[in-house]
Structure formats: structure tokens, C-alpha cells
Short mmCIF file of C-alpha atoms in Angstrom, two decimals:
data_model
loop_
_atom_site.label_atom_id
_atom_site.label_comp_id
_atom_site.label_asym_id
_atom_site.label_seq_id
_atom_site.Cartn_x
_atom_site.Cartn_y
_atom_site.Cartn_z
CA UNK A 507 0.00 0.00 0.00
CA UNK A 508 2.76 2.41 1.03
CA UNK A 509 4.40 1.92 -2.55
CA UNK A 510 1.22 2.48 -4.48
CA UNK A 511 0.61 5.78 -2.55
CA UNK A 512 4.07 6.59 -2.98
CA UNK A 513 3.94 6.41 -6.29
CA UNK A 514 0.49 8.39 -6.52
CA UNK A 515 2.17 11.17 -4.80
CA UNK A 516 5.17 11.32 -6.72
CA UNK A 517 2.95 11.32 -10.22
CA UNK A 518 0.94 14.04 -8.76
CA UNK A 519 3.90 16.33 -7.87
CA UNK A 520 5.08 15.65 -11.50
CA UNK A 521 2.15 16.48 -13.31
CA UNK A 522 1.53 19.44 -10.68
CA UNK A 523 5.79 20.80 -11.53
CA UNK A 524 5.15 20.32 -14.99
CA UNK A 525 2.01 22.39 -15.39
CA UNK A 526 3.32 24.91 -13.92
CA UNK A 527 6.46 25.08 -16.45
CA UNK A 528 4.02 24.34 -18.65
CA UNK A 529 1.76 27.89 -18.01
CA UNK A 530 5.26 29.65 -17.34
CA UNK A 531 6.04 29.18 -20.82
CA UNK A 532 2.87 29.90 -22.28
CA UNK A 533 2.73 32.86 -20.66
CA UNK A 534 6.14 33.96 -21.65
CA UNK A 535 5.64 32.87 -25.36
CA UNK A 536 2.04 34.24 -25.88
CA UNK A 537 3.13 37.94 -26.69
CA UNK A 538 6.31 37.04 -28.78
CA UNK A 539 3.94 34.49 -30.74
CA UNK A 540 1.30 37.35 -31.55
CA UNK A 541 3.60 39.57 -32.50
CA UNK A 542 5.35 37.46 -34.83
CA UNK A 543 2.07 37.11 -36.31
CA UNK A 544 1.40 40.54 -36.96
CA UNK A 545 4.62 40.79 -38.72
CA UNK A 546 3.95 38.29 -40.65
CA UNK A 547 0.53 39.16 -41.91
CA UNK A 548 2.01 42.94 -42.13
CA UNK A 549 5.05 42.06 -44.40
CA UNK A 550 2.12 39.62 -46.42
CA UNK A 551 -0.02 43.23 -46.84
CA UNK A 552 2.80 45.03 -47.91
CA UNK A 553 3.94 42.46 -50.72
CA UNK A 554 0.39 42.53 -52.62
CA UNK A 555 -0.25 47.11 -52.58
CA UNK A 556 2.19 49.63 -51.67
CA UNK A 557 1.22 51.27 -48.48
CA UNK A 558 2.17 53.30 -45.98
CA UNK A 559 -0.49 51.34 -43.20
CA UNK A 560 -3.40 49.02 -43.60
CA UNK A 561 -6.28 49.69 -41.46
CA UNK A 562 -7.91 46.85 -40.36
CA UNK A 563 -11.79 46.20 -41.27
CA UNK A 564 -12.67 43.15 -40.61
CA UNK A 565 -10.31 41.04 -39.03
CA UNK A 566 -7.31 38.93 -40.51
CA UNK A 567 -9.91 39.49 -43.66
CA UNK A 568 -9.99 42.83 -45.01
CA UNK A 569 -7.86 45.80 -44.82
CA UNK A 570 -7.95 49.47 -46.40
CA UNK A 571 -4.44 50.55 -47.74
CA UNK A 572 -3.45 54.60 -46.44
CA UNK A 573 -0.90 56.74 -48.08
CA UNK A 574 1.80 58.62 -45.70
CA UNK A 575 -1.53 61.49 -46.32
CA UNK A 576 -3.89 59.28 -45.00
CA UNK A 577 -5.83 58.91 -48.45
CA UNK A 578 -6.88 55.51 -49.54
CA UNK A 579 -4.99 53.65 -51.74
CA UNK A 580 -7.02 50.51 -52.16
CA UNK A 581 -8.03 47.72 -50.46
CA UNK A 582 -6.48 44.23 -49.64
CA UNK A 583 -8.35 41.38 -48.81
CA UNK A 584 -7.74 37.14 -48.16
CA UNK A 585 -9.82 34.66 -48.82
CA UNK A 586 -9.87 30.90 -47.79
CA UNK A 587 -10.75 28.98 -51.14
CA UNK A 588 -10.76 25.04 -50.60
CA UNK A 589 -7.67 23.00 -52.55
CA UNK A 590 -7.15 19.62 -52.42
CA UNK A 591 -5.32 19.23 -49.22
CA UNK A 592 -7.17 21.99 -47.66
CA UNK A 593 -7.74 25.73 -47.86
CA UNK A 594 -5.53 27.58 -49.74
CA UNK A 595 -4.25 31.28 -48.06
CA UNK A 596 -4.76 34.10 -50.44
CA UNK A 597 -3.79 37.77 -49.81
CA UNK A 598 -5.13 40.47 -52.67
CA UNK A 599 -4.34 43.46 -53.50
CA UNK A 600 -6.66 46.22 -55.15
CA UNK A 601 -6.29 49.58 -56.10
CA UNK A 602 -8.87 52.24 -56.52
CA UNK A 603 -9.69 51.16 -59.92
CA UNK A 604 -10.14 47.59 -59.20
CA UNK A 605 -6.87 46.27 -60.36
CA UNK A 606 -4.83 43.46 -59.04
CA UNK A 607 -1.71 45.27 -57.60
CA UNK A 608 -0.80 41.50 -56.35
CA UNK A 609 -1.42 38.21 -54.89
CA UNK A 610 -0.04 36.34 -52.26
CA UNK A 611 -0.78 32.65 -52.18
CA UNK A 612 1.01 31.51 -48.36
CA UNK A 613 3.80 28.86 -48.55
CA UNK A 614 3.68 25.36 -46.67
CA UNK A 615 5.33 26.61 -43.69
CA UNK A 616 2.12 29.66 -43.51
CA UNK A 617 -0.48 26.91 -43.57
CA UNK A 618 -0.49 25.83 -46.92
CA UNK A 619 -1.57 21.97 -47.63
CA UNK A 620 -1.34 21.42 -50.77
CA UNK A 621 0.40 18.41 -52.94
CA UNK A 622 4.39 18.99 -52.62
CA UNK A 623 4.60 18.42 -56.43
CA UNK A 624 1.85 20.24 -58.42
CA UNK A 625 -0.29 22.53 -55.63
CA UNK A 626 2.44 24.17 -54.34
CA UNK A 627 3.24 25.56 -57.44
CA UNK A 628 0.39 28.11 -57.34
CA UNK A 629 2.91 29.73 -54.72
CA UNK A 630 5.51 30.58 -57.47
CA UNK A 631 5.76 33.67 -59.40
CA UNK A 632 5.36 32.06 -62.51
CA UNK A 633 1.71 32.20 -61.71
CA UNK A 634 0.73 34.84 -59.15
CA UNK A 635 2.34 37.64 -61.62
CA UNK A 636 -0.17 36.59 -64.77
CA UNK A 637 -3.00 38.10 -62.34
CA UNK A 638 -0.83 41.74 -61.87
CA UNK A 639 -2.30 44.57 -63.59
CA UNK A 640 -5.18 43.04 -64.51
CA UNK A 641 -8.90 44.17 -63.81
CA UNK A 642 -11.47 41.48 -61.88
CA UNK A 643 -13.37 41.67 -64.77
CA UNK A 644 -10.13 40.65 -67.20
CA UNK A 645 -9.85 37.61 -65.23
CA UNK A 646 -12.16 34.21 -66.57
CA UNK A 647 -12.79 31.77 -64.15
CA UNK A 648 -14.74 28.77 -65.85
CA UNK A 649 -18.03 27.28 -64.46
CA UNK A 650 -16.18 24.53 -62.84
CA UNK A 651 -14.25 26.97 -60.35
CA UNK A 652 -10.39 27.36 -62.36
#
């Protein structure tokens, strides 16, 4: 009996020592993480419209793009489409006129899950560029979704 108590109480001071590391380093990571975040999603905003700020809308969804003045510039927006592995992280970029000033597809190590052979090639600049410049209405997109 002694042993089996024993060995109660010494599981229960583990588990209690390592929650407590555990919550220690949450808390100490928590900020950095967010942060990291933002930067992330900032330097994303900035590769799709030149800016000189993005003021957030609607959250981690839309975002209007300010000159040093304050004027709007356009309007960047991402969008969740389903791929074959997943959903696929896109980051646009319109001006006033409703042009593509860019698009961001996010790589495998931003959440992308697509095939490492063929999906991931929708990352490259081979084929985000063939959208720059061009209006929404330029842009065909058959009835089956490509």
C-alpha cells in the first residue's frame, strides 16, 4: 500500500511541476507568438499594394491601404478557397480602380496543404504575376471553379 501511494504522490507532484512550467512558458511565449504574427501578416499586406499602413476592417480578412496622407490607396483582402489538401491562403491586392496590384498565395510553412509536387506551385511567381495589372473583370474563371 505504502508503494502504491508513494507512487500516486510522486505522479501528482510531477504532473503538478510540470504544469506549472508548462503555463510559465505559455505565458512567456504568448506575446512574442502574436507579435510574430502581426509581422507576418504585415510584411504579407505590404507584398500585394504599396502602403504606408493598412487599417484593419474586418479582421485577418480585409484591410484598407493609407498613403503617408492618410488617403486611400485601395483595399487588400484574403480569402480561404478550398484545394485539395485543404484551404488555400490568399492575400489580394486592389487599387482604386479595381486592379490586381498583387497576390499572395502563403507557402507550406504559412499553412499551406497542398500536394508537394503540383499545388504548391500556385505559390511561385510564374503564376501569381499573370493576375498583376489586370482588372477582376479581365480575369475568366470557368463554371467549374479554375
Amino acid at each position: 500500500m505504502t508503494s502504491a501511494r508513494q507512487m500516486v504522490v510522486t505522479l501528482l507532484t510531477v504532473a503538478v511541476v510540470c504544469s506549472i512550467i508548462l503555463s510559465f512558458v505559455y505565458s512567456f511565449t504568448t506575446p512574442r507568438i502574436i507579435e510574430t504574427q502581426k509581422n507576418m501578416t504585415l510584411d504579407g499586406l505590404k507584398q500585394v499594394i504599396s502602403a504606408h499602413e493598412f487599417v484593419e476592417i474586418i479582421p485577418d480578412t480585409l484591410w484598407n491601404a493609407v498613403d503617408s496622407l492618410g488617403n486611400n490607396t485601395g483595399i487588400v483582402f484574403r480569402v480561404f478557397p478550398q484545394g485539395y489538401a485543404g484551404p488555400i491562403p490568399i492575400t489580394v491586392g486592389l487599387d482604386l480602380d479595381a486592379t490586381i496590384t498583387g497576390i499572395r498565395i502563403a507557402s507550406a510553412a504559412e499553412g499551406l496543404k497542398e500536394t508537394p509536387g503540383l499545388g504548391v506551385k500556385i505559390t511561385e511567381p510564374d503564376f501569381t504575376e499573370q493576375f498583376t495589372g489586370k482588372t477582376v473583370s479581365q480575369i475568366n474563371i470557368k463554371s467549374d471553379g479554375g
